[in-house]
PDB file of C-alpha atoms in Angstrom:
ATOM      1  CA  MET A 569     -16.630   6.906  -6.843  1.00  0.00           C
ATOM      2  CA  MET A 570     -16.069  10.650  -7.116  1.00  0.00           C
ATOM      3  CA  LEU A 571     -13.283  12.061  -4.963  1.00  0.00           C
ATOM      4  CA  PRO A 572     -13.407  15.470  -3.268  1.00  0.00           C
ATOM      5  CA  PRO A 573     -11.304  18.279  -4.763  1.00  0.00           C
ATOM      6  CA  GLU A 574      -7.680  18.553  -3.740  1.00  0.00           C
ATOM      7  CA  ARG A 575      -6.886  21.022  -0.962  1.00  0.00           C
ATOM      8  CA  THR A 576      -3.901  23.070   0.111  1.00  0.00           C
ATOM      9  CA  GLY A 577      -2.211  21.486   3.109  1.00  0.00           C
ATOM     10  CA  HIS A 578       0.286  22.909   5.566  1.00  0.00           C
ATOM     11  CA  ALA A 579       3.987  22.628   6.220  1.00  0.00           C
ATOM     12  CA  ALA A 580       5.499  19.525   7.799  1.00  0.00           C
ATOM     13  CA  SER A 581       6.856  19.676  11.333  1.00  0.00           C
ATOM     14  CA  ALA A 582      10.581  19.901  11.957  1.00  0.00           C
ATOM     15  CA  ASP A 583      10.523  16.326  13.268  1.00  0.00           C
ATOM     16  CA  LEU A 584       8.857  14.993  10.122  1.00  0.00           C
ATOM     17  CA  ILE A 585      11.241  16.948   7.899  1.00  0.00           C
ATOM     18  CA  ALA A 586      14.148  15.405   9.808  1.00  0.00           C
ATOM     19  CA  ARG A 587      12.729  11.893   9.386  1.00  0.00           C
ATOM     20  CA  ARG A 588      12.279  12.424   5.664  1.00  0.00           C
ATOM     21  CA  ALA A 589      15.832  13.754   5.427  1.00  0.00           C
ATOM     22  CA  ALA A 590      17.135  10.647   7.173  1.00  0.00           C
ATOM     23  CA  ILE A 591      15.332   8.480   4.626  1.00  0.00           C
ATOM     24  CA  ALA A 592      16.780  10.557   1.764  1.00  0.00           C
ATOM     25  CA  GLU A 593      20.265  10.154   3.227  1.00  0.00           C
ATOM     26  CA  ALA A 594      19.761   6.388   3.475  1.00  0.00           C
ATOM     27  CA  VAL A 595      18.631   6.283  -0.168  1.00  0.00           C
ATOM     28  CA  ALA A 596      21.701   8.264  -1.224  1.00  0.00           C
ATOM     29  CA  ALA A 597      23.912   5.905   0.770  1.00  0.00           C
ATOM     30  CA  GLY A 598      22.470   2.938  -1.102  1.00  0.00           C
ATOM     31  CA  VAL A 599      20.668   1.286   1.814  1.00  0.00           C
ATOM     32  CA  TRP A 600      17.958  -0.130  -0.483  1.00  0.00           C
ATOM     33  CA  ARG A 601      20.060  -0.340  -3.654  1.00  0.00           C
ATOM     34  CA  THR A 602      19.657  -3.516  -5.696  1.00  0.00           C
ATOM     35  CA  ASP A 603      21.946  -5.168  -8.237  1.00  0.00           C
ATOM     36  CA  ASN A 604      19.293  -4.773 -10.919  1.00  0.00           C
ATOM     37  CA  ALA A 605      18.740  -1.010 -10.705  1.00  0.00           C
ATOM     38  CA  PRO A 606      15.194   0.197 -11.459  1.00  0.00           C
ATOM     39  CA  GLU A 607      14.294   2.639 -14.197  1.00  0.00           C
ATOM     40  CA  GLU A 608      13.118   6.082 -13.077  1.00  0.00           C
ATOM     41  CA  LEU A 609      10.353   7.577 -15.197  1.00  0.00           C
ATOM     42  CA  GLU A 610       7.115   9.534 -15.084  1.00  0.00           C
ATOM     43  CA  ILE A 611       3.809   7.719 -15.477  1.00  0.00           C
ATOM     44  CA  GLY A 612       0.709   9.887 -15.556  1.00  0.00           C
ATOM     45  CA  GLY A 613       2.859  12.807 -14.433  1.00  0.00           C
ATOM     46  CA  VAL A 614       3.997  10.962 -11.290  1.00  0.00           C
ATOM     47  CA  ARG A 615       7.618   9.974 -10.629  1.00  0.00           C
ATOM     48  CA  CYS A 616       7.861   6.192 -10.509  1.00  0.00           C
ATOM     49  CA  LEU A 617      10.456   3.449 -10.239  1.00  0.00           C
ATOM     50  CA  ARG A 618      10.026   0.508 -12.604  1.00  0.00           C
ATOM     51  CA  PHE A 619      11.587  -2.803 -11.636  1.00  0.00           C
ATOM     52  CA  LEU A 620      12.003  -5.212 -14.544  1.00  0.00           C
ATOM     53  CA  PRO A 621      12.179  -9.004 -14.564  1.00  0.00           C
ATOM     54  CA  SER A 622      15.160 -10.797 -16.060  1.00  0.00           C
ATOM     55  CA  THR A 623      12.901 -12.454 -18.638  1.00  0.00           C
ATOM     56  CA  GLU A 624       9.975 -11.327 -20.776  1.00  0.00           C
ATOM     57  CA  SER A 625       7.285  -9.804 -18.548  1.00  0.00           C
ATOM     58  CA  ARG A 626       4.196 -11.842 -17.726  1.00  0.00           C
ATOM     59  CA  GLY A 627       2.273  -8.934 -16.198  1.00  0.00           C
ATOM     60  CA  THR A 628       2.423  -5.768 -14.112  1.00  0.00           C
ATOM     61  CA  VAL A 629       2.182  -5.094 -10.385  1.00  0.00           C
ATOM     62  CA  LEU A 630       1.513  -1.555  -9.153  1.00  0.00           C
ATOM     63  CA  HIS A 631       2.847  -1.366  -5.590  1.00  0.00           C
ATOM     64  CA  ILE A 632       2.059   1.571  -3.271  1.00  0.00           C
ATOM     65  CA  HIS A 633       4.622   2.147  -0.519  1.00  0.00           C
ATOM     66  CA  GLY A 634       3.732   2.799   3.114  1.00  0.00           C
ATOM     67  CA  GLY A 635       4.813   5.475   5.568  1.00  0.00           C
ATOM     68  CA  ALA A 636       1.597   6.636   7.275  1.00  0.00           C
ATOM     69  CA  PHE A 637       0.799   8.888   4.278  1.00  0.00           C
ATOM     70  CA  ARG A 638       3.530  11.316   5.412  1.00  0.00           C
ATOM     71  CA  GLN A 639       6.903   9.721   4.651  1.00  0.00           C
ATOM     72  CA  GLY A 640       8.529   6.930   2.656  1.00  0.00           C
ATOM     73  CA  CYS A 641       9.527   6.611  -0.987  1.00  0.00           C
ATOM     74  CA  PRO A 642       9.580   3.954  -3.724  1.00  0.00           C
ATOM     75  CA  GLU A 643      13.328   3.380  -3.269  1.00  0.00           C
ATOM     76  CA  MET A 644      12.573   1.756   0.108  1.00  0.00           C
ATOM     77  CA  ILE A 645      10.582  -0.953  -1.698  1.00  0.00           C
ATOM     78  CA  GLY A 646      13.555  -1.800  -3.938  1.00  0.00           C
ATOM     79  CA  PRO A 647      14.614  -5.163  -2.486  1.00  0.00           C
ATOM     80  CA  PHE A 648      11.013  -6.441  -2.259  1.00  0.00           C
ATOM     81  CA  ALA A 649      10.096  -5.158  -5.727  1.00  0.00           C
ATOM     82  CA  THR A 650      13.243  -6.589  -7.297  1.00  0.00           C
ATOM     83  CA  ALA A 651      12.665  -9.968  -5.674  1.00  0.00           C
ATOM     84  CA  LEU A 652       9.025 -10.022  -6.801  1.00  0.00           C
ATOM     85  CA  ALA A 653       9.900  -8.989 -10.367  1.00  0.00           C
ATOM     86  CA  THR A 654      12.554 -11.709 -10.564  1.00  0.00           C
ATOM     87  CA  ARG A 655      10.519 -14.470  -8.911  1.00  0.00           C
ATOM     88  CA  CYS A 656       7.255 -13.863 -10.786  1.00  0.00           C
ATOM     89  CA  GLY A 657       8.536 -12.478 -14.084  1.00  0.00           C
ATOM     90  CA  VAL A 658       6.503  -9.274 -13.731  1.00  0.00           C
ATOM     91  CA  VAL A 659       7.134  -5.551 -14.006  1.00  0.00           C
ATOM     92  CA  VAL A 660       6.737  -3.807 -10.644  1.00  0.00           C
ATOM     93  CA  ILE A 661       5.853  -0.096 -10.649  1.00  0.00           C
ATOM     94  CA  CYS A 662       6.291   1.969  -7.457  1.00  0.00           C
ATOM     95  CA  PRO A 663       5.004   5.582  -7.563  1.00  0.00           C
ATOM     96  CA  ALA A 664       6.281   8.477  -5.471  1.00  0.00           C
ATOM     97  CA  TYR A 665       2.870   9.854  -4.555  1.00  0.00           C
ATOM     98  CA  ARG A 666       2.499  13.203  -2.793  1.00  0.00           C
ATOM     99  CA  LEU A 667       2.667  13.147   0.998  1.00  0.00           C
ATOM    100  CA  ALA A 668       0.782  14.826   3.836  1.00  0.00           C
ATOM    101  CA  PRO A 669       0.575  17.282   5.480  1.00  0.00           C
ATOM    102  CA  GLU A 670       1.648  19.405   2.501  1.00  0.00           C
ATOM    103  CA  HIS A 671      -0.681  17.355   0.290  1.00  0.00           C
ATOM    104  CA  PRO A 672      -3.669  16.029   2.256  1.00  0.00           C
ATOM    105  CA  PHE A 673      -6.254  13.509   1.068  1.00  0.00           C
ATOM    106  CA  PRO A 674      -7.040  12.917  -1.781  1.00  0.00           C
ATOM    107  CA  SER A 675      -3.708  14.012  -3.330  1.00  0.00           C
ATOM    108  CA  GLY A 676      -1.826  10.741  -2.784  1.00  0.00           C
ATOM    109  CA  LEU A 677      -4.772   8.641  -3.944  1.00  0.00           C
ATOM    110  CA  ASN A 678      -5.153  10.867  -7.019  1.00  0.00           C
ATOM    111  CA  ASP A 679      -1.498  10.271  -7.898  1.00  0.00           C
ATOM    112  CA  ALA A 680      -2.000   6.512  -7.646  1.00  0.00           C
ATOM    113  CA  ILE A 681      -5.111   6.803  -9.827  1.00  0.00           C
ATOM    114  CA  ARG A 682      -3.133   8.750 -12.428  1.00  0.00           C
ATOM    115  CA  VAL A 683      -0.501   6.023 -12.583  1.00  0.00           C
ATOM    116  CA  MET A 684      -3.097   3.241 -12.760  1.00  0.00           C
ATOM    117  CA  THR A 685      -4.991   5.077 -15.502  1.00  0.00           C
ATOM    118  CA  ALA A 686      -1.841   5.779 -17.529  1.00  0.00           C
ATOM    119  CA  LEU A 687      -0.779   2.134 -17.338  1.00  0.00           C
ATOM    120  CA  ASN A 688      -4.169   1.264 -18.876  1.00  0.00           C
ATOM    121  CA  THR A 689      -3.335  -2.411 -18.893  1.00  0.00           C
ATOM    122  CA  GLY A 690      -5.685  -5.325 -18.493  1.00  0.00           C
ATOM    123  CA  GLY A 691      -4.743  -7.730 -15.755  1.00  0.00           C
ATOM    124  CA  LEU A 692      -3.062  -5.147 -13.534  1.00  0.00           C
ATOM    125  CA  ILE A 693      -2.346  -6.385 -10.008  1.00  0.00           C
ATOM    126  CA  VAL A 694      -2.303  -3.713  -7.291  1.00  0.00           C
ATOM    127  CA  SER A 695      -0.507  -4.144  -3.975  1.00  0.00           C
ATOM    128  CA  GLY A 696       0.429  -1.934  -1.068  1.00  0.00           C
ATOM    129  CA  ASP A 697       1.907  -2.009   2.413  1.00  0.00           C
ATOM    130  CA  SER A 698       0.591  -0.207   5.515  1.00  0.00           C
ATOM    131  CA  ALA A 699      -0.839   3.181   4.447  1.00  0.00           C
ATOM    132  CA  GLY A 700       0.020   2.139   0.899  1.00  0.00           C
ATOM    133  CA  GLY A 701      -2.299  -0.810   1.438  1.00  0.00           C
ATOM    134  CA  GLY A 702      -5.060   1.667   2.238  1.00  0.00           C
ATOM    135  CA  ILE A 703      -4.354   3.559  -0.981  1.00  0.00           C
ATOM    136  CA  ALA A 704      -4.227   0.276  -2.916  1.00  0.00           C
ATOM    137  CA  ALA A 705      -7.645  -0.695  -1.534  1.00  0.00           C
ATOM    138  CA  GLY A 706      -8.828   2.809  -2.423  1.00  0.00           C
ATOM    139  CA  LEU A 707      -7.727   2.152  -6.009  1.00  0.00           C
ATOM    140  CA  ALA A 708      -9.760  -1.068  -6.049  1.00  0.00           C
ATOM    141  CA  ALA A 709     -12.813   0.790  -4.757  1.00  0.00           C
ATOM    142  CA  ARG A 710     -12.294   3.545  -7.321  1.00  0.00           C
ATOM    143  CA  ASN A 711     -11.831   1.042 -10.156  1.00  0.00           C
ATOM    144  CA  SER A 712     -14.556  -1.428  -9.155  1.00  0.00           C
ATOM    145  CA  ASN A 713     -16.967  -0.467 -11.928  1.00  0.00           C
ATOM    146  CA  GLU A 714     -14.469   0.570 -14.576  1.00  0.00           C
ATOM    147  CA  ALA A 715     -12.437  -1.139 -17.282  1.00  0.00           C
ATOM    148  CA  PRO A 716      -9.909  -2.553 -17.465  1.00  0.00           C
ATOM    149  CA  ALA A 717     -10.712  -4.480 -14.311  1.00  0.00           C
ATOM    150  CA  LEU A 718      -7.969  -5.220 -11.797  1.00  0.00           C
ATOM    151  CA  ALA A 719      -6.709  -8.808 -11.752  1.00  0.00           C
ATOM    152  CA  GLY A 720      -5.866  -8.869  -8.066  1.00  0.00           C
ATOM    153  CA  LEU A 721      -5.221  -6.898  -4.887  1.00  0.00           C
ATOM    154  CA  ALA A 722      -2.508  -7.732  -2.320  1.00  0.00           C
ATOM    155  CA  LEU A 723      -2.675  -5.866   1.002  1.00  0.00           C
ATOM    156  CA  LEU A 724       0.314  -6.174   3.339  1.00  0.00           C
ATOM    157  CA  SER A 725      -0.353  -5.024   6.912  1.00  0.00           C
ATOM    158  CA  PRO A 726      -2.878  -2.589   5.430  1.00  0.00           C
ATOM    159  CA  TRP A 727      -4.179   0.496   7.200  1.00  0.00           C
ATOM    160  CA  LEU A 728      -7.817   0.537   6.084  1.00  0.00           C
ATOM    161  CA  ASP A 729      -9.727   2.419   8.785  1.00  0.00           C
ATOM    162  CA  LEU A 730      -8.643   5.955   9.697  1.00  0.00           C
ATOM    163  CA  THR A 731     -11.051   6.152  12.623  1.00  0.00           C
ATOM    164  CA  VAL A 732      -8.379   4.274  14.621  1.00  0.00           C
ATOM    165  CA  SER A 733     -11.130   2.632  16.648  1.00  0.00           C
ATOM    166  CA  ALA A 734     -10.290  -1.088  16.554  1.00  0.00           C
ATOM    167  CA  ALA A 735      -9.729  -2.845  19.878  1.00  0.00           C
ATOM    168  CA  SER A 736      -6.368  -4.228  18.698  1.00  0.00           C
ATOM    169  CA  PHE A 737      -4.837  -0.743  18.908  1.00  0.00           C
ATOM    170  CA  ALA A 738      -5.039  -1.320  22.671  1.00  0.00           C
ATOM    171  CA  THR A 739      -4.760  -5.098  22.982  1.00  0.00           C
ATOM    172  CA  ASN A 740      -1.673  -5.327  20.734  1.00  0.00           C
ATOM    173  CA  ALA A 741      -0.049  -2.054  21.790  1.00  0.00           C
ATOM    174  CA  ALA A 742       2.697  -3.865  23.705  1.00  0.00           C
ATOM    175  CA  HIS A 743       3.387  -6.281  20.819  1.00  0.00           C
ATOM    176  CA  ASP A 744       3.687  -3.840  17.893  1.00  0.00           C
ATOM    177  CA  PRO A 745       6.946  -1.846  18.038  1.00  0.00           C
ATOM    178  CA  LEU A 746       6.403  -0.061  14.729  1.00  0.00           C
ATOM    179  CA  PHE A 747       2.869   1.345  14.849  1.00  0.00           C
ATOM    180  CA  SER A 748       0.563   2.582  17.592  1.00  0.00           C
ATOM    181  CA  GLY A 749      -2.784   4.214  18.158  1.00  0.00           C
ATOM    182  CA  GLU A 750      -1.075   7.515  18.955  1.00  0.00           C
ATOM    183  CA  ALA A 751       0.984   7.436  15.744  1.00  0.00           C
ATOM    184  CA  ALA A 752      -2.071   6.435  13.720  1.00  0.00           C
ATOM    185  CA  ARG A 753      -4.227   9.241  15.104  1.00  0.00           C
ATOM    186  CA  GLU A 754      -1.488  11.788  14.444  1.00  0.00           C
ATOM    187  CA  ALA A 755      -0.917  10.541  10.888  1.00  0.00           C
ATOM    188  CA  ALA A 756      -4.649  10.385  10.139  1.00  0.00           C
ATOM    189  CA  THR A 757      -5.067  14.000  11.281  1.00  0.00           C
ATOM    190  CA  LEU A 758      -2.251  15.154   9.009  1.00  0.00           C
ATOM    191  CA  TYR A 759      -3.656  13.181   6.070  1.00  0.00           C
ATOM    192  CA  LEU A 760      -7.351  13.960   6.459  1.00  0.00           C
ATOM    193  CA  GLN A 761      -7.156  17.613   7.617  1.00  0.00           C
ATOM    194  CA  GLY A 762     -10.852  17.771   8.430  1.00  0.00           C
ATOM    195  CA  PHE A 763     -12.147  15.148   6.007  1.00  0.00           C
ATOM    196  CA  SER A 764     -14.269  12.500   7.730  1.00  0.00           C
ATOM    197  CA  PRO A 765     -12.291   9.388   8.731  1.00  0.00           C
ATOM    198  CA  ASP A 766     -15.338   7.154   8.254  1.00  0.00           C
ATOM    199  CA  ASP A 767     -15.843   8.186   4.626  1.00  0.00           C
ATOM    200  CA  GLY A 768     -15.167   5.194   2.373  1.00  0.00           C
ATOM    201  CA  ARG A 769     -13.199   7.344  -0.048  1.00  0.00           C
ATOM    202  CA  ALA A 770     -10.489   7.838   2.598  1.00  0.00           C
ATOM    203  CA  SER A 771     -11.031   4.677   4.678  1.00  0.00           C
ATOM    204  CA  PRO A 772     -11.628   1.639   2.442  1.00  0.00           C
ATOM    205  CA  MET A 773     -13.122  -0.173   5.437  1.00  0.00           C
ATOM    206  CA  PHE A 774     -16.310   1.781   4.724  1.00  0.00           C
ATOM    207  CA  ALA A 775     -16.234   1.571   0.920  1.00  0.00           C
ATOM    208  CA  ALA A 776     -18.404  -0.709  -1.201  1.00  0.00           C
ATOM    209  CA  VAL A 777     -16.410  -3.887  -1.853  1.00  0.00           C
ATOM    210  CA  ASP A 778     -18.835  -5.918  -3.966  1.00  0.00           C
ATOM    211  CA  ASN A 779     -16.791  -5.572  -7.150  1.00  0.00           C
ATOM    212  CA  PHE A 780     -13.322  -5.937  -5.647  1.00  0.00           C
ATOM    213  CA  PRO A 781     -10.890  -8.235  -7.466  1.00  0.00           C
ATOM    214  CA  PRO A 782      -9.546 -11.383  -5.764  1.00  0.00           C
ATOM    215  CA  THR A 783      -7.787 -10.088  -2.664  1.00  0.00           C
ATOM    216  CA  LEU A 784      -4.946 -11.271  -0.439  1.00  0.00           C
ATOM    217  CA  ILE A 785      -4.507  -9.767   3.037  1.00  0.00           C
ATOM    218  CA  ASN A 786      -1.331 -10.501   5.027  1.00  0.00           C
ATOM    219  CA  ILE A 787      -0.839  -9.360   8.636  1.00  0.00           C
ATOM    220  CA  GLY A 788       1.218 -10.166  11.724  1.00  0.00           C
ATOM    221  CA  ALA A 789      -0.739 -11.645  14.636  1.00  0.00           C
ATOM    222  CA  GLY A 790       0.644  -9.026  17.043  1.00  0.00           C
ATOM    223  CA  GLU A 791      -0.021  -5.960  14.914  1.00  0.00           C
ATOM    224  CA  VAL A 792      -2.334  -3.181  16.035  1.00  0.00           C
ATOM    225  CA  LEU A 793      -3.940  -3.343  12.570  1.00  0.00           C
ATOM    226  CA  ILE A 794      -4.994  -6.991  12.796  1.00  0.00           C
ATOM    227  CA  ASP A 795      -8.614  -6.291  13.788  1.00  0.00           C
ATOM    228  CA  ASP A 796      -9.035  -3.993  10.797  1.00  0.00           C
ATOM    229  CA  ALA A 797      -7.472  -6.569   8.467  1.00  0.00           C
ATOM    230  CA  CYS A 798      -9.771  -9.324   9.707  1.00  0.00           C
ATOM    231  CA  ALA A 799     -12.849  -7.082   9.592  1.00  0.00           C
ATOM    232  CA  PHE A 800     -12.080  -6.119   6.004  1.00  0.00           C
ATOM    233  CA  PHE A 801     -11.624  -9.781   5.089  1.00  0.00           C
ATOM    234  CA  ASP A 802     -15.034 -10.525   6.625  1.00  0.00           C
ATOM    235  CA  ARG A 803     -16.582  -7.742   4.528  1.00  0.00           C
ATOM    236  CA  LEU A 804     -15.006  -9.126   1.354  1.00  0.00           C
ATOM    237  CA  ARG A 805     -16.188 -12.660   2.066  1.00  0.00           C
ATOM    238  CA  ALA A 806     -19.704 -11.448   2.899  1.00  0.00           C
ATOM    239  CA  ALA A 807     -19.770  -9.654  -0.461  1.00  0.00           C
ATOM    240  CA  GLY A 808     -18.732 -12.818  -2.268  1.00  0.00           C
ATOM    241  CA  VAL A 809     -15.250 -11.566  -3.174  1.00  0.00           C
ATOM    242  CA  GLU A 810     -12.602 -14.275  -3.577  1.00  0.00           C
ATOM    243  CA  SER A 811     -10.261 -13.479  -0.706  1.00  0.00           C
ATOM    244  CA  LEU A 812      -7.660 -14.876   1.677  1.00  0.00           C
ATOM    245  CA  VAL A 813      -6.259 -13.573   4.945  1.00  0.00           C
ATOM    246  CA  GLU A 814      -2.905 -14.869   6.178  1.00  0.00           C
ATOM    247  CA  ILE A 815      -2.040 -14.191   9.831  1.00  0.00           C
ATOM    248  CA  ILE A 816       1.579 -14.838  10.788  1.00  0.00           C
ATOM    249  CA  GLU A 817       2.728 -15.264  14.374  1.00  0.00           C
ATOM    250  CA  GLY A 818       5.822 -13.314  15.401  1.00  0.00           C
ATOM    251  CA  MET A 819       5.877 -11.066  12.320  1.00  0.00           C
ATOM    252  CA  ASP A 820       6.204  -7.304  12.715  1.00  0.00           C
ATOM    253  CA  HIS A 821       4.469  -4.636  10.663  1.00  0.00           C
ATOM    254  CA  VAL A 822       5.253  -4.832   6.904  1.00  0.00           C
ATOM    255  CA  ALA A 823       8.222  -7.110   7.532  1.00  0.00           C
ATOM    256  CA  VAL A 824       8.350  -8.299   3.911  1.00  0.00           C
ATOM    257  CA  THR A 825       8.889  -4.814   2.457  1.00  0.00           C
ATOM    258  CA  ARG A 826      11.364  -3.788   5.156  1.00  0.00           C
ATOM    259  CA  ASP A 827      13.731  -6.778   5.066  1.00  0.00           C
ATOM    260  CA  LEU A 828      13.189 -10.188   3.488  1.00  0.00           C
ATOM    261  CA  ALA A 829      15.252 -11.746   6.302  1.00  0.00           C
ATOM    262  CA  LEU A 830      12.876 -10.597   9.079  1.00  0.00           C
ATOM    263  CA  PRO A 831      10.683 -13.175  10.868  1.00  0.00           C
ATOM    264  CA  GLY A 832       7.641 -13.985   8.743  1.00  0.00           C
ATOM    265  CA  ALA A 833       8.933 -12.145   5.673  1.00  0.00           C
ATOM    266  CA  ALA A 834       9.899 -15.261   3.714  1.00  0.00           C
ATOM    267  CA  GLN A 835       6.482 -16.835   4.327  1.00  0.00           C
ATOM    268  CA  THR A 836       4.762 -13.609   3.314  1.00  0.00           C
ATOM    269  CA  PHE A 837       6.867 -13.283   0.172  1.00  0.00           C
ATOM    270  CA  ALA A 838       6.069 -16.856  -0.847  1.00  0.00           C
ATOM    271  CA  THR A 839       2.352 -16.192  -0.384  1.00  0.00           C
ATOM    272  CA  VAL A 840       2.466 -12.929  -2.350  1.00  0.00           C
ATOM    273  CA  ALA A 841       4.469 -14.550  -5.152  1.00  0.00           C
ATOM    274  CA  ALA A 842       2.015 -17.447  -5.372  1.00  0.00           C
ATOM    275  CA  PHE A 843      -0.886 -14.985  -5.456  1.00  0.00           C
ATOM    276  CA  VAL A 844       0.762 -12.983  -8.260  1.00  0.00           C
ATOM    277  CA  ASP A 845       1.435 -16.195 -10.202  1.00  0.00           C
ATOM    278  CA  GLU A 846      -2.197 -17.245  -9.851  1.00  0.00           C
ATOM    279  CA  ARG A 847      -3.582 -13.860 -10.874  1.00  0.00           C
ATOM    280  CA  VAL A 848      -1.224 -13.603 -13.883  1.00  0.00           C
ATOM    281  CA  ARG A 849      -2.337 -17.027 -15.076  1.00  0.00           C
ATOM    282  CA  ALA A 850      -5.992 -16.083 -14.601  1.00  0.00           C
ATOM    283  CA  VAL A 851      -5.812 -13.117 -16.983  1.00  0.00           C
TER     284      VAL A 851
END
């Protein structure tokens, strides 16, 4: 799957700059700091955090953070990544991919590809939350006919369709406090900057999925993204891909990566950990 050339974007708005600054201040204040501090390094020319298990590693998980393609950082994934590394005995890599609107599609996906390629490890498991789930699925589509094959794909409240056309954007609008059709359309515009939202290279919903690895999809029942998650699961099953969708009542968007104490987060974490265990054993 050939990607289009990278393009020059435009400056972020004052509001977005302020939101990013608030995140940076929270990182500096240690909001997501963990007892087992991650290593900071470059992989494929991309800044990454590497979270190590307390024992010899059984495998590697490449996790792509969310933030609607325009904000967020790997430090925010720290508590989830540390818990997963400890529970499953795996290395967890979180890249700081380039963000829109300064770096529109396909810059962020290219960064993730660079990290995946540099890791060059058989049995790699890829995961992602929200927009990071979309990039993770984009990695699976990009890697579907290449070696080494991915061992598994875990999508947590993934944003897979940038057309923002699913009915659940309206039907669940009152139940999803963290994401909305308006926010999605704004973020998609900043990310795509004229590229077609129904192109499978940007929206994995429209990509070929025949050669996807075993895939886990986790989503809250009240999320605006639930229709997309279920539609993608249906596509995977129709293509014969081993897949599972877990729908959790009362769980907000990407609860497990925001706070392991949030409703539904413990159940999600247990499911993800079991999936990682299974995929590590299968390699």
